[in-house]
Amino acid sequence: MGKGGDLGKKIILAGVSVMLVVAVVVAVVAVAQRHKSSDDDFPSEHNGDVSTSVKAVTTICAPTDHKESCEHVMNEAVKNNGGKTDPKELVKAAFQATLEELKSVFNMSTGLGQKESDPMTKMALSDCEDLMQSAIQELQASFSAVGDQELHTLSDRVDEIKNWLSAVLSYQQACMDGLPRPEVKSAISNGMVNATQLTSNALAIVSEVASILSAFNIPFNLNTNNGNKRRLLETEGGLHDMDEHGLPVWLSAADRKLLAYKDTQKLKPNVVVAQDGSGNFKTINDALKNIPKSRSGRYVIYVKAGIYREQVLIENEMENIFMYGDGPRKTVVTASKNYVDGTPTYQTATFAAEGNGFICKSMGFRNTAGPEKHQAVAVRVKSDMSAFYNCRMDAYQDTLYVQTHRQFYRNCIISGTVDFIFGDSAVVLQNCKLIVRKPMDNQQNIVTAQGRTDRREPTGIVIHNCRIVPETKLYASRFTTKTYLGRPWKEYSRTIIMESTIADFIQPDGYMPWDGDFALKTLYYAEYGNRGPGARTTRRVRWPGVKVISRREALTYTAGSFLGGKSWLPGTGAPFLLGLRA
């Protein structure tokens, strides 16, 4: 992954994007100030009433969990703005302060990395640099999703901003999780506190924008079309502006053209990868290195049957890649990087997809390190609006790292032992087969470990219409080797299993703790309409967040609602179900 060299330029661009990200929120709030001069709660600025600034700051910070840090930032903004309480400047300050803290953590990681002699710690600090740079780049990525929009499209913009902020929180946590030495981890953690709190505050402000607008007496009307002739797509998540082709108008022209392809199977490959020399390249990495810098639309890579022994990274800049093979048992990418042999978990992935809009079909991915090597990832994905169809992912511990953003998996096979589906994305696994493998003698199996760190993050692992079964080698000992549906990796861990078949080997209590009573009062584990002997819920653990949910609540976790799938899944070429089966 690239780092450092262009960071200054990226931060400048990110600063510009921050203003665009908050433009919708602050513009409306600014209108409120102009129209509220006669309101008793918010006296006009020219009255010189000191309470004006106090009340404005209090209103902006009211939804946040870290009010002290929020109010400090806001008060500094008021002071730097000559005592004025322009809401636009206040909200902008919340985002700018977050950006500055991320920059500080990046610089700290760089500085510590230059002094570090331990190879694994040095790699982990390098990961922190990449992760912080990704956090900054998320600001730039928000440019195409937000822009200068009208009030009636605010709901779409809020979803995009929350998607970005959740990814930023995940990057921060991933940085800290990867550090092996306690003293280095403590140093980064202490430096990360402000960044984490400010990111959480920004997420709270955006999430509660309706309440903020209400406090300023501004109506929050999502149904207004203001005479606009474009169609509004009605979904369970709100109204979405659509163009004449039925695609979201907030997408760039290139993205709308991309999504117009209804069947990716008919796309002619730009390049062919073949080990026997019959294609353009013999390795996947060589094909990726030769992707044209200036291109538009989907870039298609066909990987012919073969065992490709290489670590593959679809970099951030490699957007809208469609890669397909000859089948998950015929076109296989394999490697064996692992934690025990000195590679941080983040870097163990055999295949990693970072560039947005990645689609993969009919390929297999393996990490063959084995259970004794502990963390050894087969696939890591942070690509937004990514989809995997008819793929297979095999490893043991940490098989599939669903790192960030919106992801969809259909007709896939995923096998593993400990926490083998983990991460902090908004992900739906649909019509997939989840195979639990035989672990080491002293291990227990856990299917999921979801990593939500903030209660407002729109993330979670959704397992829909899947089968959860033991592999043949585990079958004989399936009752003595304990297997659980999940455990809480982070404080607000969220996993939903619905309309799925669960075999008899799952422990009746369903879920296990991570460490003592950590997260047991804040997690959310839900089940709906499941089948099979392992689906009985009468003996599930009695934690507050473990529940059987109604159909109405289950609908909020379908691909249509949870992923906003109606606006982008048609362009992936994969089959999908937006709602429930029944």
Coordinates of C-alpha atoms in Angstrom, one line a residue:
M1 CA 0.0 0.0 0.0
G2 CA 1.2 3.5 -0.8
K3 CA 1.9 5.9 2.0
G4 CA 3.1 9.3 3.0
G5 CA 4.4 11.0 -0.1
D6 CA 1.2 12.7 -1.2
L7 CA -0.3 13.1 2.2
G8 CA 0.0 16.8 2.4
K9 CA -1.9 17.2 -0.9
K10 CA -4.5 14.7 0.2
I11 CA -5.1 16.6 3.4
I12 CA -5.6 19.8 1.5
L13 CA -8.1 18.1 -0.8
A14 CA -9.7 16.4 2.2
G15 CA -10.2 19.8 3.8
V16 CA -12.1 20.9 0.8
S17 CA -14.2 17.7 0.9
V18 CA -15.0 18.3 4.5
M19 CA -16.8 21.5 3.6
L20 CA -18.7 19.6 1.0
V21 CA -19.6 16.8 3.4
V22 CA -21.1 19.1 5.9
A23 CA -22.6 21.6 3.3
V24 CA -26.0 20.0 3.4
V25 CA -26.2 20.0 7.2
V26 CA -24.7 23.4 7.9
A27 CA -26.5 25.2 5.1
V28 CA -29.8 24.2 6.5
V29 CA -28.8 25.1 10.1
A30 CA -27.5 28.5 8.8
V31 CA -30.9 29.2 7.3
A32 CA -32.3 28.5 10.7
Q33 CA -30.2 31.2 12.3
R34 CA -31.4 33.7 9.8
H35 CA -35.0 32.9 10.4
K36 CA -34.8 32.6 14.2
S37 CA -33.8 36.1 15.2
S38 CA -37.1 36.6 17.0
D39 CA -37.0 33.3 18.8
D40 CA -36.4 33.5 22.6
D41 CA -34.2 30.4 22.7
F42 CA -31.7 31.8 20.2
P43 CA -31.4 35.6 20.4
S44 CA -29.9 37.3 17.3
E45 CA -26.1 38.0 17.2
H46 CA -26.4 41.7 17.2
N47 CA -28.0 41.6 20.7
G48 CA -24.6 40.6 22.0
D49 CA -26.2 38.1 24.3
V50 CA -23.5 35.7 25.6
S51 CA -26.1 33.0 26.0
T52 CA -26.4 32.8 22.2
S53 CA -23.1 31.1 21.8
V54 CA -23.7 28.9 24.8
K55 CA -27.0 27.7 23.4
A56 CA -25.8 27.3 19.9
V57 CA -22.8 25.1 21.1
T58 CA -25.1 23.2 23.4
T59 CA -27.6 22.5 20.6
I60 CA -24.9 21.2 18.2
C61 CA -23.2 19.0 20.9
A62 CA -26.5 17.7 22.5
P63 CA -26.5 14.4 20.5
T64 CA -22.9 13.6 21.2
D65 CA -21.5 11.1 23.7
H66 CA -18.3 13.1 24.3
K67 CA -19.8 16.5 25.1
E68 CA -16.7 17.9 26.7
S69 CA -14.5 17.4 23.7
C70 CA -17.3 18.6 21.4
E71 CA -17.9 21.8 23.4
H72 CA -14.2 22.5 23.5
V73 CA -13.9 22.3 19.7
M74 CA -17.0 24.5 19.3
N75 CA -15.9 27.1 21.8
E76 CA -12.6 27.3 20.2
A77 CA -14.4 27.8 16.9
V78 CA -16.5 30.6 18.4
K79 CA -13.4 32.3 19.8
N80 CA -11.5 32.0 16.5
N81 CA -14.5 33.4 14.7
G82 CA -14.6 36.6 16.7
G83 CA -17.4 35.4 19.0
K84 CA -19.8 34.7 16.2
T85 CA -21.9 31.5 16.4
D86 CA -22.4 30.8 12.8
P87 CA -23.7 27.2 12.9
K88 CA -22.0 26.5 9.6
E89 CA -18.6 27.3 11.1
L90 CA -19.4 25.2 14.2
V91 CA -20.3 22.1 12.4
K92 CA -17.4 22.5 10.0
A93 CA -15.1 22.8 13.0
A94 CA -16.3 19.4 14.3
F95 CA -15.1 17.8 11.0
Q96 CA -11.9 19.8 10.7
A97 CA -10.9 19.0 14.3
T98 CA -11.3 15.3 13.5
L99 CA -9.2 15.6 10.4
E100 CA -6.4 17.3 12.4
E101 CA -6.4 14.5 15.0
L102 CA -6.2 11.9 12.2
K103 CA -3.2 13.7 10.8
S104 CA -1.6 13.7 14.2
V105 CA -2.0 9.9 14.6
F106 CA -0.6 9.4 11.1
N107 CA 2.5 11.5 12.0
M108 CA 2.9 9.6 15.3
S109 CA 2.8 6.3 13.5
T110 CA 5.4 7.4 11.0
G111 CA 7.7 8.7 13.8
L112 CA 7.4 5.6 15.9
G113 CA 7.9 3.4 12.8
Q114 CA 11.1 5.1 11.9
K115 CA 12.6 4.3 15.3
E116 CA 11.2 0.8 15.7
S117 CA 13.5 -2.2 15.3
D118 CA 11.1 -5.0 16.0
P119 CA 10.0 -6.2 12.5
M120 CA 6.4 -7.1 13.4
T121 CA 5.8 -3.9 15.3
K122 CA 7.3 -2.0 12.4
M123 CA 4.9 -3.6 10.0
A124 CA 2.0 -2.9 12.4
L125 CA 3.0 0.8 12.5
S126 CA 3.2 0.8 8.8
D127 CA -0.4 -0.6 8.8
C128 CA -1.4 2.3 11.0
E129 CA 0.0 4.8 8.5
D130 CA -2.0 3.2 5.8
L131 CA -5.2 3.1 7.9
M132 CA -4.9 6.7 8.9
Q133 CA -4.3 7.7 5.3
S134 CA -7.4 5.7 4.3
A135 CA -9.3 7.6 6.9
I136 CA -8.2 10.9 5.4
Q137 CA -9.0 9.6 1.9
E138 CA -12.5 8.8 3.0
L139 CA -13.0 12.6 3.1
Q140 CA -12.0 12.9 -0.5
A141 CA -14.2 10.0 -1.5
S142 CA -17.2 11.7 0.0
F143 CA -16.9 14.4 -2.7
S144 CA -18.7 12.3 -5.3
A145 CA -21.3 11.1 -2.9
V146 CA -22.3 14.4 -1.5
G147 CA -21.6 17.6 -3.4
D148 CA -23.9 20.6 -3.2
Q149 CA -27.3 19.0 -2.8
E150 CA -30.8 20.2 -2.2
L151 CA -32.7 19.7 1.1
H152 CA -34.9 16.9 -0.1
T153 CA -31.9 14.7 -0.8
L154 CA -30.5 15.2 2.6
S155 CA -31.4 11.6 3.7
D156 CA -29.0 10.2 1.0
R157 CA -26.2 12.5 2.0
V158 CA -26.6 11.6 5.7
D159 CA -26.3 7.9 4.8
E160 CA -23.1 8.5 2.8
I161 CA -21.5 10.5 5.6
K162 CA -22.4 7.9 8.2
N163 CA -20.9 5.2 6.0
W164 CA -17.6 7.2 5.8
L165 CA -17.5 8.0 9.5
S166 CA -18.1 4.4 10.4
A167 CA -15.1 3.4 8.2
V168 CA -13.0 6.0 9.9
L169 CA -13.8 4.5 13.3
S170 CA -12.9 1.1 12.0
Y171 CA -9.6 2.2 10.6
Q172 CA -8.7 3.7 14.0
Q173 CA -9.6 0.5 15.8
A174 CA -7.8 -1.7 13.3
C175 CA -4.6 0.4 13.8
M176 CA -4.7 -0.3 17.6
D177 CA -5.7 -3.9 17.3
G178 CA -2.7 -4.7 15.1
L179 CA 0.0 -3.4 17.5
P180 CA 1.7 -6.3 19.3
R181 CA 3.9 -4.4 21.9
P182 CA 2.0 -3.0 24.9
E183 CA 4.1 0.2 25.2
V184 CA 3.7 1.1 21.5
K185 CA 0.0 0.2 21.6
S186 CA -0.5 2.4 24.7
A187 CA 1.3 5.3 23.0
I188 CA -0.9 5.1 19.8
S189 CA -4.0 4.5 21.9
N190 CA -3.4 7.6 24.0
G191 CA -2.9 9.6 20.8
M192 CA -6.0 8.1 19.3
V193 CA -8.4 9.1 22.1
N194 CA -9.2 12.5 20.7
A195 CA -9.6 11.3 17.1
T196 CA -12.0 8.5 18.2
Q197 CA -14.1 10.9 20.4
L198 CA -14.3 13.5 17.7
T199 CA -15.2 11.0 15.0
S200 CA -17.9 9.6 17.3
N201 CA -19.1 13.2 17.9
A202 CA -19.3 13.9 14.1
L203 CA -21.2 10.7 13.6
A204 CA -23.7 11.7 16.4
I205 CA -24.2 15.2 14.9
V206 CA -24.9 13.7 11.4
S207 CA -27.1 10.9 12.8
E208 CA -29.2 13.3 14.8
V209 CA -29.4 16.1 12.2
A210 CA -33.2 16.0 12.2
S211 CA -33.2 16.8 16.0
I212 CA -30.8 19.6 15.4
L213 CA -32.9 21.1 12.7
S214 CA -35.9 20.8 14.9
A215 CA -34.1 22.7 17.6
F216 CA -33.6 25.5 15.1
N217 CA -37.3 25.2 14.0
I218 CA -36.4 24.0 10.5
P219 CA -38.8 21.4 9.0
F220 CA -37.1 18.1 8.0
N221 CA -39.2 17.1 5.1
L222 CA -37.7 14.2 3.1
N223 CA -40.7 14.0 0.7
T224 CA -40.4 17.5 -0.8
N225 CA -39.5 17.4 -4.5
N226 CA -39.5 21.2 -5.0
G227 CA -40.8 20.9 -8.6
N228 CA -37.9 18.6 -9.6
K229 CA -38.9 16.4 -12.4
R230 CA -36.6 13.5 -11.6
R231 CA -38.2 10.4 -10.2
L232 CA -37.9 9.5 -6.5
L233 CA -37.2 5.9 -5.8
E234 CA -39.2 4.8 -2.8
T235 CA -37.4 2.4 -0.5
E236 CA -37.7 1.3 3.1
G237 CA -34.8 3.6 3.9
G238 CA -36.4 6.7 2.4
L239 CA -36.7 8.5 -0.9
H240 CA -33.9 8.6 -3.4
D241 CA -33.5 10.9 -6.4
M242 CA -33.3 8.8 -9.6
D243 CA -32.4 9.7 -13.2
E244 CA -34.3 8.6 -16.3
H245 CA -32.6 5.2 -16.2
G246 CA -33.6 4.5 -12.6
L247 CA -30.1 5.1 -11.1
P248 CA -29.3 7.4 -8.2
V249 CA -28.4 11.0 -9.3
W250 CA -25.8 11.4 -6.6
L251 CA -23.6 8.9 -8.5
S252 CA -21.1 10.4 -10.9
A253 CA -21.8 10.0 -14.7
A254 CA -19.1 7.3 -14.9
D255 CA -20.7 5.4 -12.1
R256 CA -24.2 5.6 -13.5
K257 CA -22.8 4.3 -16.8
L258 CA -21.1 1.5 -15.0
L259 CA -24.3 0.5 -13.1
A260 CA -26.2 0.5 -16.4
Y261 CA -24.6 -2.9 -17.2
K262 CA -27.2 -5.4 -16.1
D263 CA -25.2 -8.5 -16.8
T264 CA -21.5 -8.5 -16.0
Q265 CA -21.2 -11.9 -17.7
K266 CA -21.5 -10.2 -21.1
L267 CA -18.7 -7.7 -20.4
K268 CA -15.7 -8.4 -22.6
P269 CA -12.6 -8.8 -20.5
N270 CA -10.0 -6.0 -20.8
V271 CA -7.3 -8.5 -20.0
V272 CA -6.9 -12.2 -19.5
V273 CA -4.7 -13.8 -16.8
A274 CA -3.5 -17.4 -17.6
Q275 CA -0.7 -19.4 -16.2
D276 CA -0.1 -21.3 -19.4
G277 CA 0.7 -18.1 -21.3
S278 CA -2.5 -18.0 -23.3
G279 CA -3.6 -14.7 -21.8
N280 CA -2.1 -11.2 -21.5
F281 CA -0.5 -11.9 -18.1
K282 CA 0.6 -15.0 -16.1
T283 CA -0.2 -13.5 -12.7
I284 CA -3.0 -11.5 -11.2
N285 CA -0.6 -8.9 -9.8
D286 CA 0.9 -8.3 -13.2
A287 CA -2.5 -7.6 -14.6
L288 CA -3.3 -5.2 -11.8
K289 CA 0.0 -3.3 -12.2
N290 CA -0.9 -2.7 -15.9
I291 CA -4.4 -1.2 -15.4
P292 CA -4.4 2.1 -17.4
K293 CA -4.2 5.1 -15.1
S294 CA -6.9 7.0 -17.1
R295 CA -10.0 4.9 -17.8
S296 CA -13.7 5.0 -17.3
G297 CA -16.3 2.4 -16.6
R298 CA -15.8 -1.2 -15.4
Y299 CA -12.4 -2.8 -15.9
V300 CA -12.8 -6.5 -16.4
I301 CA -10.2 -9.1 -15.6
Y302 CA -10.7 -12.8 -16.5
V303 CA -8.6 -15.2 -14.6
K304 CA -8.4 -18.6 -16.2
A305 CA -8.3 -21.9 -14.3
G306 CA -5.2 -22.4 -12.3
I307 CA -3.7 -22.2 -8.8
Y308 CA -2.3 -18.7 -8.4
R309 CA 0.2 -18.6 -5.5
E310 CA 0.4 -14.9 -4.8
Q311 CA -0.9 -12.3 -2.4
V312 CA -3.2 -9.9 -4.3
L313 CA -4.2 -6.4 -3.4
I314 CA -6.9 -4.4 -5.2
E315 CA -5.6 -1.0 -4.2
N316 CA -7.7 2.1 -3.2
E317 CA -7.2 3.7 -6.6
M318 CA -8.3 0.6 -8.5
E319 CA -12.0 1.3 -8.5
N320 CA -14.8 -0.5 -10.4
I321 CA -12.9 -3.7 -11.1
F322 CA -14.8 -6.9 -12.1
M323 CA -12.7 -10.0 -11.7
Y324 CA -14.0 -13.5 -12.6
G325 CA -12.7 -17.0 -12.9
D326 CA -13.7 -20.4 -14.2
G327 CA -15.1 -21.6 -10.9
P328 CA -14.2 -21.4 -7.1
R329 CA -12.4 -24.8 -7.3
K330 CA -10.7 -24.1 -10.7
T331 CA -9.5 -20.5 -10.4
V332 CA -7.9 -20.4 -6.9
V333 CA -5.7 -17.7 -5.3
T334 CA -3.6 -19.1 -2.4
A335 CA -1.0 -18.0 0.2
S336 CA -0.1 -18.8 3.8
K337 CA 0.8 -15.6 5.6
N338 CA -0.1 -15.7 9.3
Y339 CA 0.3 -14.1 12.6
V340 CA 2.4 -16.8 14.3
D341 CA 5.1 -16.5 11.7
G342 CA 5.4 -12.7 12.2
T343 CA 2.8 -11.0 10.0
P344 CA 0.1 -8.7 11.5
T345 CA -3.4 -9.9 10.8
Y346 CA -4.1 -7.0 8.5
Q347 CA -1.4 -8.1 6.1
T348 CA -2.0 -11.9 6.2
A349 CA -4.9 -11.7 3.6
T350 CA -4.3 -13.8 0.6
F351 CA -6.6 -11.5 -1.4
A352 CA -7.6 -7.9 -0.4
A353 CA -10.1 -5.6 -2.1
E354 CA -9.9 -1.9 -1.2
G355 CA -10.9 0.0 -4.4
N356 CA -14.6 0.8 -4.4
G357 CA -17.1 -1.1 -6.6
F358 CA -15.2 -4.3 -6.7
I359 CA -17.1 -7.3 -8.0
C360 CA -15.8 -10.9 -8.0
K361 CA -17.4 -14.0 -9.5
S362 CA -16.5 -17.7 -9.6
M363 CA -13.1 -17.6 -7.8
G364 CA -11.6 -19.4 -4.8
F365 CA -9.4 -17.9 -2.1
R366 CA -7.3 -19.8 0.4
N367 CA -5.0 -19.2 3.3
T368 CA -3.3 -22.5 4.0
A369 CA -1.4 -21.6 7.1
G370 CA -3.5 -24.0 9.2
P371 CA -5.2 -23.7 12.6
E372 CA -1.9 -23.7 14.6
K373 CA -0.9 -20.4 12.9
H374 CA -3.9 -18.6 14.4
Q375 CA -4.9 -15.4 12.5
A376 CA -4.5 -16.1 8.8
V377 CA -7.0 -14.2 6.6
A378 CA -8.1 -15.6 3.2
V379 CA -10.0 -12.4 2.1
R380 CA -10.0 -8.8 3.4
V381 CA -12.5 -6.4 2.0
K382 CA -12.9 -2.6 2.5
S383 CA -14.4 -1.9 -0.9
D384 CA -17.6 0.1 -0.8
M385 CA -20.5 -1.4 -2.8
S386 CA -18.6 -4.6 -3.4
A387 CA -20.0 -8.0 -4.3
F388 CA -18.8 -11.6 -4.3
Y389 CA -20.8 -14.1 -6.2
N390 CA -20.2 -17.9 -6.5
C391 CA -16.9 -17.6 -4.6
R392 CA -15.2 -19.8 -2.0
M393 CA -13.1 -18.6 0.9
D394 CA -11.2 -21.2 3.0
A395 CA -9.0 -20.8 6.0
Y396 CA -9.2 -21.4 9.8
Q397 CA -9.1 -18.4 12.1
D398 CA -10.2 -15.1 10.6
T399 CA -11.1 -16.4 7.1
L400 CA -13.1 -13.4 5.9
Y401 CA -12.3 -9.9 7.2
V402 CA -15.3 -7.7 6.2
Q403 CA -13.4 -4.6 7.2
T404 CA -15.5 -1.6 6.2
H405 CA -18.3 -0.2 4.0
R406 CA -21.2 -1.9 2.3
Q407 CA -20.6 -5.5 1.1
F408 CA -22.7 -8.3 -0.4
Y409 CA -22.0 -12.0 -0.7
R410 CA -24.2 -14.4 -2.7
N411 CA -23.9 -18.1 -3.3
C412 CA -20.5 -18.2 -1.6
I413 CA -18.9 -20.9 0.5
I414 CA -16.9 -19.7 3.6
S415 CA -15.1 -22.1 5.9
G416 CA -13.2 -21.6 9.1
T417 CA -12.9 -22.1 12.8
V418 CA -12.4 -19.1 15.2
D419 CA -14.1 -15.8 14.4
F420 CA -14.0 -16.8 10.7
I421 CA -16.3 -13.9 9.6
F422 CA -15.2 -10.7 11.3
G423 CA -15.0 -7.0 10.8
D424 CA -17.0 -3.8 11.0
S425 CA -18.7 -3.4 7.6
A426 CA -22.4 -3.4 6.7
V427 CA -22.5 -6.8 5.1
V428 CA -25.2 -9.2 4.0
L429 CA -24.3 -12.9 3.3
Q430 CA -27.1 -14.3 1.3
N431 CA -27.7 -17.9 0.2
C432 CA -24.2 -18.8 1.4
K433 CA -22.9 -22.0 2.9
L434 CA -20.9 -21.4 6.1
I435 CA -18.8 -24.5 6.9
V436 CA -17.3 -24.8 10.4
R437 CA -14.0 -26.7 10.3
K438 CA -12.3 -28.9 12.9
P439 CA -10.1 -26.6 15.0
M440 CA -7.1 -27.5 17.3
D441 CA -8.0 -29.6 20.3
N442 CA -7.9 -26.7 22.7
Q443 CA -10.0 -24.4 20.6
Q444 CA -13.7 -23.5 20.2
N445 CA -15.4 -22.5 17.0
I446 CA -17.1 -19.1 16.6
V447 CA -18.8 -18.2 13.3
T448 CA -18.8 -14.4 13.7
A449 CA -17.0 -11.6 15.6
Q450 CA -18.5 -8.3 14.6
G451 CA -16.5 -5.1 15.5
R452 CA -18.9 -2.1 15.9
T453 CA -17.4 0.4 18.3
D454 CA -20.1 3.1 18.3
R455 CA -23.8 2.6 18.8
R456 CA -24.6 4.9 15.8
E457 CA -22.6 3.0 13.3
P458 CA -24.8 1.6 10.5
T459 CA -22.8 -1.6 10.4
G460 CA -23.3 -5.3 11.3
I461 CA -23.0 -8.8 9.9
V462 CA -26.3 -10.2 8.4
I463 CA -26.5 -13.9 7.6
H464 CA -29.6 -14.3 5.4
N465 CA -31.0 -17.6 4.0
C466 CA -27.7 -19.3 4.6
R467 CA -26.7 -22.8 5.9
I468 CA -24.4 -23.2 8.9
V469 CA -23.0 -26.7 8.9
P470 CA -20.0 -28.7 10.1
E471 CA -17.4 -30.1 7.8
T472 CA -17.0 -33.8 7.5
K473 CA -13.8 -33.9 9.7
L474 CA -15.7 -32.1 12.5
Y475 CA -18.9 -34.2 12.3
A476 CA -17.9 -37.0 14.6
S477 CA -16.8 -34.6 17.4
R478 CA -19.4 -31.8 16.6
F479 CA -21.0 -32.0 20.1
T480 CA -17.7 -32.1 22.1
T481 CA -16.0 -29.4 20.1
K482 CA -18.1 -26.4 21.0
T483 CA -19.3 -24.1 18.2
Y484 CA -21.1 -20.7 18.7
L485 CA -22.8 -18.3 16.3
G486 CA -20.8 -15.3 17.6
R487 CA -19.0 -13.4 20.2
P488 CA -18.6 -9.6 20.7
W489 CA -15.3 -8.4 19.4
K490 CA -16.2 -4.8 20.1
E491 CA -18.5 -3.0 22.5
Y492 CA -21.5 -2.6 20.1
S493 CA -21.1 -5.9 18.2
R494 CA -24.1 -6.5 16.0
T495 CA -25.0 -9.8 14.2
I496 CA -28.4 -10.8 12.7
I497 CA -29.1 -14.4 11.5
M498 CA -32.4 -14.8 9.7
E499 CA -34.2 -17.3 7.5
S500 CA -31.2 -19.6 7.7
T501 CA -30.7 -23.3 8.4
I502 CA -28.6 -24.0 11.5
A503 CA -27.4 -27.5 12.0
D504 CA -27.5 -29.4 15.4
F505 CA -23.9 -28.8 16.4
I506 CA -24.4 -25.1 17.5
Q507 CA -24.4 -24.8 21.3
P508 CA -27.9 -24.2 22.7
D509 CA -26.8 -20.9 24.3
G510 CA -25.8 -19.7 20.9
Y511 CA -23.2 -17.1 21.8
M512 CA -20.1 -16.9 24.0
P513 CA -18.4 -13.9 25.8
W514 CA -15.3 -12.3 24.5
D515 CA -13.7 -11.5 27.8
G516 CA -15.8 -11.6 31.0
D517 CA -18.8 -9.3 30.8
F518 CA -17.3 -7.1 28.1
A519 CA -20.0 -5.8 25.7
L520 CA -22.7 -8.2 27.1
K521 CA -25.0 -5.2 27.9
T522 CA -24.4 -3.3 24.7
L523 CA -24.2 -6.0 21.9
Y524 CA -27.1 -6.8 19.6
Y525 CA -27.6 -10.4 18.4
A526 CA -30.9 -11.1 16.7
E527 CA -32.5 -14.2 15.1
Y528 CA -35.5 -14.4 12.9
G529 CA -37.3 -17.2 11.0
N530 CA -34.4 -19.7 11.2
R531 CA -34.7 -23.5 10.6
G532 CA -33.0 -26.6 11.8
P533 CA -32.2 -28.1 15.2
G534 CA -29.6 -25.4 15.9
A535 CA -32.2 -22.7 15.4
R536 CA -34.0 -23.4 18.7
T537 CA -33.8 -20.2 20.8
T538 CA -35.3 -21.4 24.1
R539 CA -31.8 -21.9 25.7
R540 CA -30.0 -18.9 24.3
V541 CA -27.9 -16.8 26.7
R542 CA -30.0 -14.2 28.6
W543 CA -28.0 -11.1 27.7
P544 CA -30.1 -8.0 27.1
G545 CA -29.3 -7.7 23.4
V546 CA -29.9 -11.3 22.4
K547 CA -33.4 -11.6 21.0
V548 CA -35.8 -13.1 18.5
I549 CA -37.0 -10.2 16.4
S550 CA -40.2 -9.5 14.5
R551 CA -40.6 -9.6 10.8
R552 CA -40.8 -5.8 10.8
E553 CA -37.5 -5.5 12.5
A554 CA -36.0 -8.2 10.3
L555 CA -36.9 -6.2 7.2
T556 CA -34.5 -3.4 8.4
Y557 CA -31.6 -5.9 8.0
T558 CA -32.4 -7.1 4.4
A559 CA -30.1 -6.2 1.5
G560 CA -32.6 -3.6 0.3
S561 CA -32.8 -1.7 3.5
F562 CA -29.5 -2.4 5.3
L563 CA -27.3 -1.9 2.3
G564 CA -29.5 0.4 0.2
G565 CA -29.1 -2.4 -2.3
K566 CA -31.8 -1.3 -4.8
S567 CA -29.5 1.5 -5.9
W568 CA -26.4 -0.6 -6.6
L569 CA -26.9 -4.4 -6.5
P570 CA -28.5 -4.5 -10.0
G571 CA -25.2 -3.2 -11.4
T572 CA -23.2 -6.1 -9.9
G573 CA -24.7 -8.7 -12.2
A574 CA -25.2 -11.0 -9.2
P575 CA -28.6 -12.4 -8.2
F576 CA -30.0 -10.9 -5.0
L577 CA -33.1 -10.7 -2.8
L578 CA -33.8 -7.2 -1.4
G579 CA -36.4 -8.3 1.1
L580 CA -37.2 -11.5 3.1
R581 CA -38.0 -14.9 1.6
A582 CA -41.4 -15.1 3.2

